[in-house]
Amino acid sequence: MTYADTVSLIAQGLYVVAIGFFIFSLKGMSEVGSSRYGNYSGAAGMITAIIATLLAYQIHRTDLLIFALVIGVAIGSPIALKVPMTAVPQRTAMSHAFGSLAVALVGTSEFLQRTPNINPATTLVLCGEMILGYLTFTGSCIAFAKLQGLISGRPLVYPGRTAVSLSSLGLAVAFAIYLTIFPASQFALPLMALFALLFGFLLVIAIGGADMPTVIAILNSYAGLSAAALGFVLDNRVLIVAGALDGSSGLVLGLIMSQAMNRSFANVLFGGVGRKAVATTEIASKEGRTVASYTVEDVATILRDARTVVFVPGYGMAVAQAQHVVKEIADIVQALGADVKYAIHPVAGRMPGHMNVLLAEAQVPYEQLWEMDRINPLFPETDVAIVVGANDVTNPAARTRPDSPLYGMPILNVDKAKTVVFIKRSMSPGFSGVDNELFYLPNTMMVFGDAKKVLTDLVAAMT
Ligand code: NAP
């Protein structure tokens, strides 16, 4: 066996190791407890894949490599260390933008290098890869700008917008077909790229800011598919497998999020989410229902006697940054002998894992976090369910009102608890704009105010 053969064999072996790391990474990240190791495994896979690529392609330009590594580390490390947990969705959008641009540019350079001696099948795959890469780039940039508040989060809705968006995609595909037939064409490549970039922009600009986490998951899947297509062209197995893992996991995450929000993919992508909020006070007066408002002292009294307490965090806890004081209350009731759990709904908040991230930041032990399916059977035996800034994820209309946009969405059954305490500022509805019947039930105690302020007062009342 020659030296070159040995190096190639080692490289192929390292590719297999890298693929193993990537698979373990996904497995690890599927559970809160092992997610940290999942992250390490992903990083180890990436390093192994880079070393394998250097060996496989006999790349000796160490000057260029060091230059690229220094730039990458100089930009990536401060971002990873400084970006707050709550800004992770926009950080992820930015990573997708960079990743997809890199894939699209590598695809473009491959095409230009191989033209005109390129076969139609390779051209077609490369065109698909470039379209996905370019549209993911502009889509991710817009998602970043919306989440970061650089542009309005409102969906840009105008008559015929779906037709306009789909026409730009149609034109990109038409130029891709033209390029497959006439690969030497000078104008088809830039026009295809331009219409793909335009489609990404039009697609995401028409989606509301609150839907961006789902959009990011879908764009993640496009970027993965694009990388897998490039892997076929370059005959690089690790790129095919990593791209396929990325593509399928993004798609599965997008599906889980859409299902948990009771929406279809099409509704997220083309729905415009222009839902109107129903004025709750109007409904209250129309139907003659009343709401009982309580003080923190009232809550302190029932908490002192409670044996089982479940905290139900939602978007309002994130807005108020109340996670640390939630943990303080939990510690107090636990010290009084109560069993404490946290009920986690898959789409509570505004990004996947939003509540897990905030509660982890407040040092809440993993074993106290209970997913929806596990905690729901326990609500009938729960003395007090304390809902901190959550709304839609507790709304029984999801079970009982077929006319409600929430109907069919799985919810946390807090209404089954002996007492429900709602901490929120007003009677305003949540993301879906739907009134919550729970506010009017006799076993519900409404405590109005900013979650952090109310809970800080509650700590004072209990100590
Ligand atoms: P929600 O239904 O949006 O309700 C949040 C509640 O928090 C509001 O009713 C608001 O009432 C209250 N609030 C806001 N600021 C507060 C503060 N400073 N202190 C106390 N309360 C405050 O939230 P959710 O129950 O977490 O449900 C999440 C919703 O977002 C679902 O409809 C889901 O489909 C959607 N969504 C989730 C994701 C995801 O990935 N997690 C992505 C996109 C969309 P007041 O104004 O009266 O205080």
XYZ file of C-alpha atoms and ligand atoms in Angstrom:
511
model
C 0.000 0.000 0.000
C 1.407 3.406 -0.967
C 1.681 6.392 1.386
C -1.180 8.128 -0.486
C -3.406 5.032 -0.106
C -2.706 4.878 3.641
C -3.539 8.555 4.108
C -6.744 8.136 2.106
C -7.726 5.115 4.220
C -7.123 7.063 7.453
C -9.186 9.959 6.071
C -12.102 7.648 5.227
C -11.891 6.113 8.720
C -11.954 9.569 10.298
C -15.020 10.450 8.210
C -16.817 7.454 9.730
C -15.756 8.589 13.221
C -17.024 12.129 12.466
C -20.378 10.743 11.277
C -20.610 8.732 14.536
C -19.982 11.917 16.543
C -22.722 13.747 14.612
C -25.246 10.968 15.271
C -24.361 10.904 18.998
C -24.666 14.667 18.998
C -28.278 14.567 17.790
C -29.091 11.760 20.203
C -27.540 13.708 23.110
C -29.406 16.881 22.230
C -32.760 15.123 22.284
C -32.727 15.142 26.135
C -32.106 18.104 28.408
C -29.790 16.121 30.698
C -27.479 14.950 27.907
C -27.664 18.032 25.678
C -24.319 19.411 26.873
C -22.595 16.161 25.806
C -24.513 16.306 22.530
C -22.970 19.698 21.925
C -19.447 18.448 22.720
C -19.984 15.474 20.445
C -21.026 17.774 17.577
C -17.903 19.914 18.060
C -15.691 16.784 18.153
C -17.364 15.576 14.930
C -16.638 18.885 13.227
C -12.947 18.874 14.229
C -12.591 15.249 13.090
C -14.278 16.046 9.765
C -11.924 19.010 9.174
C -8.825 16.879 9.883
C -10.154 14.117 7.623
C -10.777 16.611 4.816
C -7.254 18.036 5.109
C -5.868 14.505 4.805
C -8.253 13.350 2.072
C -7.555 16.306 -0.222
C -3.860 16.578 0.766
C -4.293 20.253 1.629
C -0.932 21.743 2.582
C -1.654 25.499 2.488
C -1.225 25.893 6.237
C -0.950 29.700 5.899
C -4.468 29.923 4.453
C -5.788 27.403 6.976
C -4.394 29.288 9.962
C -5.699 32.566 8.518
C -9.231 31.081 8.166
C -9.105 29.455 11.616
C -7.966 32.661 13.332
C -10.752 34.679 11.670
C -13.355 32.007 12.476
C -12.283 31.673 16.129
C -11.992 35.462 16.558
C -15.563 35.976 15.360
C -17.182 32.790 16.680
C -15.810 32.668 20.239
C -17.007 36.101 21.442
C -20.408 35.459 19.827
C -20.720 32.105 21.645
C -19.568 33.545 24.969
C -21.392 36.879 24.928
C -24.732 36.273 23.214
C -27.417 35.914 25.918
C -29.448 32.680 25.932
C -32.545 34.633 24.931
C -30.832 35.772 21.709
C -30.024 32.213 20.598
C -32.706 32.155 17.829
C -31.186 35.141 16.008
C -27.683 33.769 16.570
C -28.818 30.506 14.989
C -30.316 32.447 12.076
C -26.960 34.147 11.537
C -25.108 30.788 11.590
C -27.508 29.481 8.965
C -26.938 32.588 6.849
C -23.143 32.078 6.924
C -23.387 28.297 6.411
C -25.797 28.518 3.494
C -23.809 31.307 1.819
C -20.655 29.187 2.095
C -22.423 26.178 0.568
C -23.945 28.303 -2.229
C -20.576 29.896 -3.067
C -18.753 26.540 -3.087
C -21.495 25.237 -5.400
C -21.107 28.262 -7.686
C -17.340 27.869 -7.860
C -17.685 24.117 -8.566
C -20.100 24.881 -11.393
C -17.844 27.558 -12.913
C -14.763 25.317 -12.674
C -16.503 22.359 -14.305
C -18.239 24.298 -17.105
C -18.561 23.653 -20.003
C -17.553 19.984 -19.515
C -20.260 19.309 -16.961
C -22.932 16.683 -17.352
C -26.636 17.641 -17.052
C -27.235 15.538 -13.912
C -24.410 17.294 -12.020
C -25.622 20.692 -13.248
C -29.131 19.959 -12.024
C -27.923 18.882 -8.563
C -25.613 21.919 -8.331
C -28.429 24.266 -9.385
C -30.755 22.800 -6.724
C -27.969 23.190 -4.189
C -27.298 26.812 -5.197
C -31.014 27.756 -5.159
C -31.458 26.288 -1.652
C -28.230 27.909 -0.429
C -28.982 31.392 -1.782
C -32.631 31.463 -0.629
C -31.595 30.240 2.829
C -29.020 33.036 2.996
C -31.457 35.926 2.440
C -34.232 34.177 4.408
C -31.920 33.729 7.414
C -30.695 37.342 7.205
C -34.306 38.599 7.321
C -35.124 36.194 10.196
C -32.097 37.578 12.068
C -33.142 41.203 11.402
C -36.711 40.528 12.594
C -35.675 38.721 15.769
C -33.007 41.301 16.595
C -35.578 44.089 16.114
C -33.578 45.674 13.270
C -36.730 45.613 11.126
C -40.395 45.317 12.063
C -41.500 41.834 13.138
C -44.877 42.317 11.422
C -45.575 40.179 8.376
C -45.410 42.188 5.143
C -48.740 41.231 3.676
C -49.992 42.520 0.305
C -52.446 41.164 -2.272
C -50.986 38.355 -4.359
C -47.861 38.008 -2.232
C -47.853 34.202 -2.464
C -48.044 34.433 -6.272
C -45.193 36.983 -6.331
C -43.016 34.822 -4.034
C -43.704 31.631 -5.957
C -43.038 33.411 -9.281
C -39.539 34.341 -8.125
C -38.925 30.696 -7.139
C -40.403 29.600 -10.499
C -38.020 31.919 -12.377
C -35.027 30.587 -10.392
C -36.050 27.020 -11.323
C -36.597 28.042 -14.981
C -33.067 29.478 -15.194
C -31.732 26.308 -13.525
C -33.352 24.208 -16.259
C -31.995 26.564 -18.931
C -28.523 26.218 -17.392
C -28.811 22.432 -17.442
C -29.491 22.532 -21.177
C -27.029 25.371 -21.944
C -24.326 25.222 -19.235
C -22.142 27.760 -21.052
C -24.827 30.448 -20.799
C -23.399 33.678 -19.349
C -26.586 35.176 -17.976
C -28.559 32.193 -16.556
C -26.369 31.578 -13.472
C -26.490 35.132 -12.013
C -30.214 35.393 -12.764
C -30.917 32.037 -11.093
C -28.965 33.162 -8.015
C -30.721 36.542 -7.996
C -34.230 35.049 -8.096
C -33.316 32.489 -5.397
C -32.028 35.339 -3.181
C -35.218 37.295 -3.894
C -37.426 34.301 -3.047
C -35.718 33.853 0.363
C -36.282 37.539 1.080
C -39.952 37.571 -0.033
C -40.736 34.322 1.785
C -39.487 35.408 5.203
C -40.395 39.112 5.069
C -44.049 38.013 4.783
C -43.895 35.959 8.011
C -44.488 37.434 11.474
C -41.592 37.730 13.953
C -43.155 35.255 16.405
C -43.072 32.533 13.736
C -39.355 33.045 13.094
C -38.239 30.080 15.279
C -40.281 27.724 13.082
C -38.977 29.438 9.946
C -35.402 29.044 11.211
C -35.996 25.313 11.732
C -37.287 25.035 8.150
C -34.381 27.103 6.757
C -32.041 24.828 8.727
C -33.507 21.941 6.832
C -32.946 23.719 3.461
C -29.316 24.450 4.375
C -28.834 20.763 5.273
C -30.343 19.573 1.990
C -28.147 22.019 0.118
C -25.021 20.686 1.879
C -26.071 17.084 1.152
C -26.491 17.925 -2.566
C -23.007 19.464 -2.588
C -21.703 16.308 -0.912
C -22.968 14.250 -3.880
C -21.249 16.555 -6.369
C -17.959 16.583 -4.442
C -18.282 12.867 -3.636
C -17.812 13.736 0.025
C -19.643 11.255 2.260
C -19.401 13.213 5.479
C -21.044 16.200 3.781
C -23.848 13.971 2.490
C -24.510 12.432 5.924
C -24.114 15.679 7.919
C -26.330 17.511 5.398
C -28.966 14.769 5.572
C -28.906 14.828 9.403
C -29.172 18.603 9.393
C -31.932 18.583 6.768
C -34.028 15.909 8.434
C -33.604 17.214 11.999
C -34.581 20.738 10.885
C -37.645 19.347 9.135
C -38.647 17.216 12.153
C -38.189 20.190 14.514
C -40.283 22.396 12.215
C -43.001 19.715 12.114
C -42.993 19.265 15.910
C -43.255 23.031 16.412
C -46.036 23.428 13.844
C -47.965 20.523 15.383
C -47.514 21.852 18.910
C -48.859 25.224 17.710
C -51.700 23.475 15.885
C -50.600 24.978 12.573
C -49.628 23.511 9.233
C -46.314 24.201 7.500
C -48.208 26.042 4.762
C -49.933 28.214 7.362
C -46.598 29.171 8.941
C -44.956 29.854 5.559
C -47.845 31.554 3.774
C -50.359 32.330 6.516
C -49.113 35.853 7.241
C -50.249 35.322 10.850
C -52.367 38.426 10.841
C -54.508 37.095 13.645
C -56.600 39.692 15.387
C -56.604 39.787 19.173
C -60.033 39.345 20.714
C -60.571 41.995 23.362
C -61.040 39.947 26.488
C -62.750 42.651 28.515
C -65.419 42.881 25.798
C -66.109 39.162 26.053
C -66.178 39.372 29.817
C -68.797 42.097 29.869
C -70.808 40.551 27.027
C -71.081 37.211 28.748
C -71.356 38.745 32.225
C -68.398 36.774 33.573
C -66.262 38.089 36.369
C -62.662 37.593 37.281
C -61.402 37.314 40.838
C -58.236 39.308 41.500
C -56.052 38.235 44.441
C -53.056 39.649 46.293
C -49.652 38.089 46.900
C -50.626 37.569 50.551
C -53.543 35.371 49.416
C -51.147 33.312 47.304
C -48.623 33.096 50.150
C -51.368 31.663 52.398
C -52.321 28.849 50.024
C -48.683 28.094 49.177
C -47.816 27.588 52.853
C -50.341 24.709 53.008
C -49.612 23.230 49.570
C -48.056 19.749 49.360
C -47.621 19.665 45.590
C -46.791 22.760 43.545
C -46.298 22.903 39.768
C -44.839 26.001 38.105
C -46.022 26.609 34.540
C -43.703 29.101 32.859
C -44.533 30.873 29.605
C -43.561 33.758 27.395
C -44.339 36.336 30.127
C -41.678 34.795 32.391
C -39.135 35.398 29.616
C -40.344 38.982 29.096
C -40.154 39.734 32.816
C -36.885 37.756 33.206
C -38.539 36.211 36.257
C -36.821 32.795 36.126
C -34.475 33.483 39.074
C -37.259 34.640 41.374
C -39.402 31.658 40.289
C -36.570 29.449 41.522
C -36.473 31.415 44.801
C -40.182 30.774 45.417
C -39.720 27.135 44.475
C -36.914 26.814 47.025
C -39.097 28.405 49.712
C -42.084 26.080 49.165
C -39.742 23.109 48.911
C -38.194 24.076 52.259
C -41.743 24.102 53.649
C -42.065 20.446 52.585
C -43.883 20.731 49.243
C -42.993 18.714 46.149
C -42.021 21.081 43.310
C -42.142 20.491 39.571
C -42.014 22.652 36.451
C -44.380 21.859 33.576
C -42.760 22.432 30.184
C -44.905 22.831 27.077
C -43.034 22.257 23.784
C -43.968 25.704 22.412
C -44.125 27.765 25.603
C -42.349 31.057 24.972
C -41.199 31.983 21.513
C -38.453 29.502 20.621
C -37.876 25.774 21.018
C -36.522 25.030 24.471
C -37.142 28.645 25.562
C -38.271 27.661 29.068
C -35.568 24.999 29.488
C -32.906 27.557 28.660
C -34.231 30.164 31.105
C -34.759 27.674 33.927
C -31.312 26.150 33.371
C -29.894 29.689 33.651
C -31.663 29.955 37.049
C -30.060 26.621 38.127
C -33.332 24.699 38.273
C -32.414 20.976 38.497
C -33.164 19.039 35.276
C -35.143 16.398 37.148
C -37.719 19.014 38.207
C -38.509 19.823 34.545
C -41.458 17.703 33.423
C -42.510 17.519 29.780
C -46.206 17.943 28.960
C -47.062 14.267 28.474
C -45.495 13.294 31.810
C -46.912 16.114 33.925
C -50.486 16.160 32.585
C -51.669 13.044 34.507
C -50.341 14.644 37.717
C -52.422 17.848 37.613
C -55.520 16.363 39.359
C -53.294 15.651 42.401
C -51.610 19.059 42.257
C -52.537 21.480 45.061
C -51.354 24.652 43.321
C -50.404 25.254 39.694
C -48.653 28.643 39.394
C -48.826 29.926 35.825
C -46.084 32.494 35.319
C -46.755 34.499 32.149
C -48.135 31.519 30.200
C -51.490 31.676 28.488
C -52.129 29.770 25.220
C -50.367 26.646 26.449
C -52.926 26.355 29.266
C -56.066 27.374 27.368
C -58.808 24.688 27.639
C -60.397 26.080 24.435
C -57.826 23.844 22.725
C -59.860 20.883 24.014
C -63.385 22.255 24.024
C -63.924 24.911 21.337
C -63.814 23.602 17.769
C -64.120 27.199 16.469
C -60.946 28.303 18.297
C -57.640 28.593 16.400
C -56.115 26.691 19.314
C -58.509 23.739 18.950
C -56.549 20.488 18.754
C -53.329 21.903 20.208
C -52.105 19.743 23.106
C -52.085 21.849 26.302
C -50.956 21.624 29.901
C -54.045 20.571 31.867
C -53.623 23.140 34.645
C -57.422 23.498 34.897
C -57.426 20.077 36.574
C -55.277 21.333 39.483
C -57.017 22.102 42.782
C -56.011 25.781 42.597
C -54.577 27.694 39.644
C -52.670 30.935 40.213
C -52.224 33.101 37.106
C -49.545 35.773 37.257
C -49.853 38.212 34.341
C -50.258 41.945 33.887
C -53.767 42.152 32.470
C -56.560 40.184 30.827
C -54.770 40.372 27.464
C -54.651 37.207 25.419
C -51.405 35.484 24.406
C -49.811 34.873 21.013
C -52.936 33.330 19.467
C -55.154 36.269 20.471
C -57.710 33.939 22.056
C -59.505 34.577 25.347
C -58.675 32.087 28.127
C -61.715 30.650 29.943
C -59.504 29.561 32.802
C -59.335 33.142 34.104
C -63.041 32.947 35.010
C -63.107 29.571 36.783
C -63.834 29.497 40.541
C -60.582 27.707 41.388
C -58.500 30.318 39.528
C -56.704 33.137 41.362
C -55.623 35.985 39.093
C -52.705 38.035 40.388
C -52.143 41.015 38.121
C -48.708 42.542 37.660
C -45.307 42.055 36.102
C -44.196 38.489 36.884
C -40.862 39.513 38.415
C -42.455 42.193 40.618
C -45.295 39.911 41.791
C -42.955 37.038 42.589
C -40.460 39.295 44.357
C -43.333 40.540 46.544
C -44.377 36.925 47.086
C -40.870 36.034 48.302
C -41.109 38.937 50.768
C -44.574 37.776 51.902
C -43.354 34.239 52.510
C -40.145 34.991 54.368
P -48.618 33.368 25.370
O -49.836 32.583 25.101
O -48.053 34.212 24.265
O -48.954 34.293 26.633
C -47.971 35.008 27.280
C -48.634 35.830 28.364
O -47.586 36.444 29.093
C -49.508 36.948 27.834
O -50.883 36.630 27.942
C -49.110 38.160 28.661
O -50.245 38.664 29.341
C -48.119 37.612 29.670
N -47.007 38.528 29.918
C -46.292 39.258 29.039
N -45.378 39.983 29.661
C -45.501 39.701 30.980
C -44.821 40.164 32.142
N -43.836 41.061 32.093
N -45.196 39.655 33.341
C -46.217 38.769 33.425
N -46.893 38.306 32.352
C -46.540 38.778 31.152
O -47.414 32.487 25.894
P -47.297 30.915 26.086
O -48.421 30.391 26.941
O -45.890 30.681 26.490
O -47.574 30.315 24.641
C -46.626 30.490 23.604
C -47.343 30.880 22.336
O -46.353 31.273 21.373
C -48.145 29.730 21.740
O -49.300 30.217 21.117
C -47.161 29.201 20.674
O -47.837 28.537 19.634
C -46.511 30.472 20.203
N -45.179 30.258 19.583
C -44.240 29.528 20.235
C -43.003 29.302 19.634
C -41.949 28.452 20.326
O -41.065 27.953 19.640
N -41.982 28.326 21.626
C -42.703 29.861 18.394
C -43.679 30.636 17.783
C -44.916 30.836 18.389
P -50.265 40.187 29.856
O -49.994 41.021 28.675
O -51.630 40.322 30.426
O -49.200 40.303 30.906
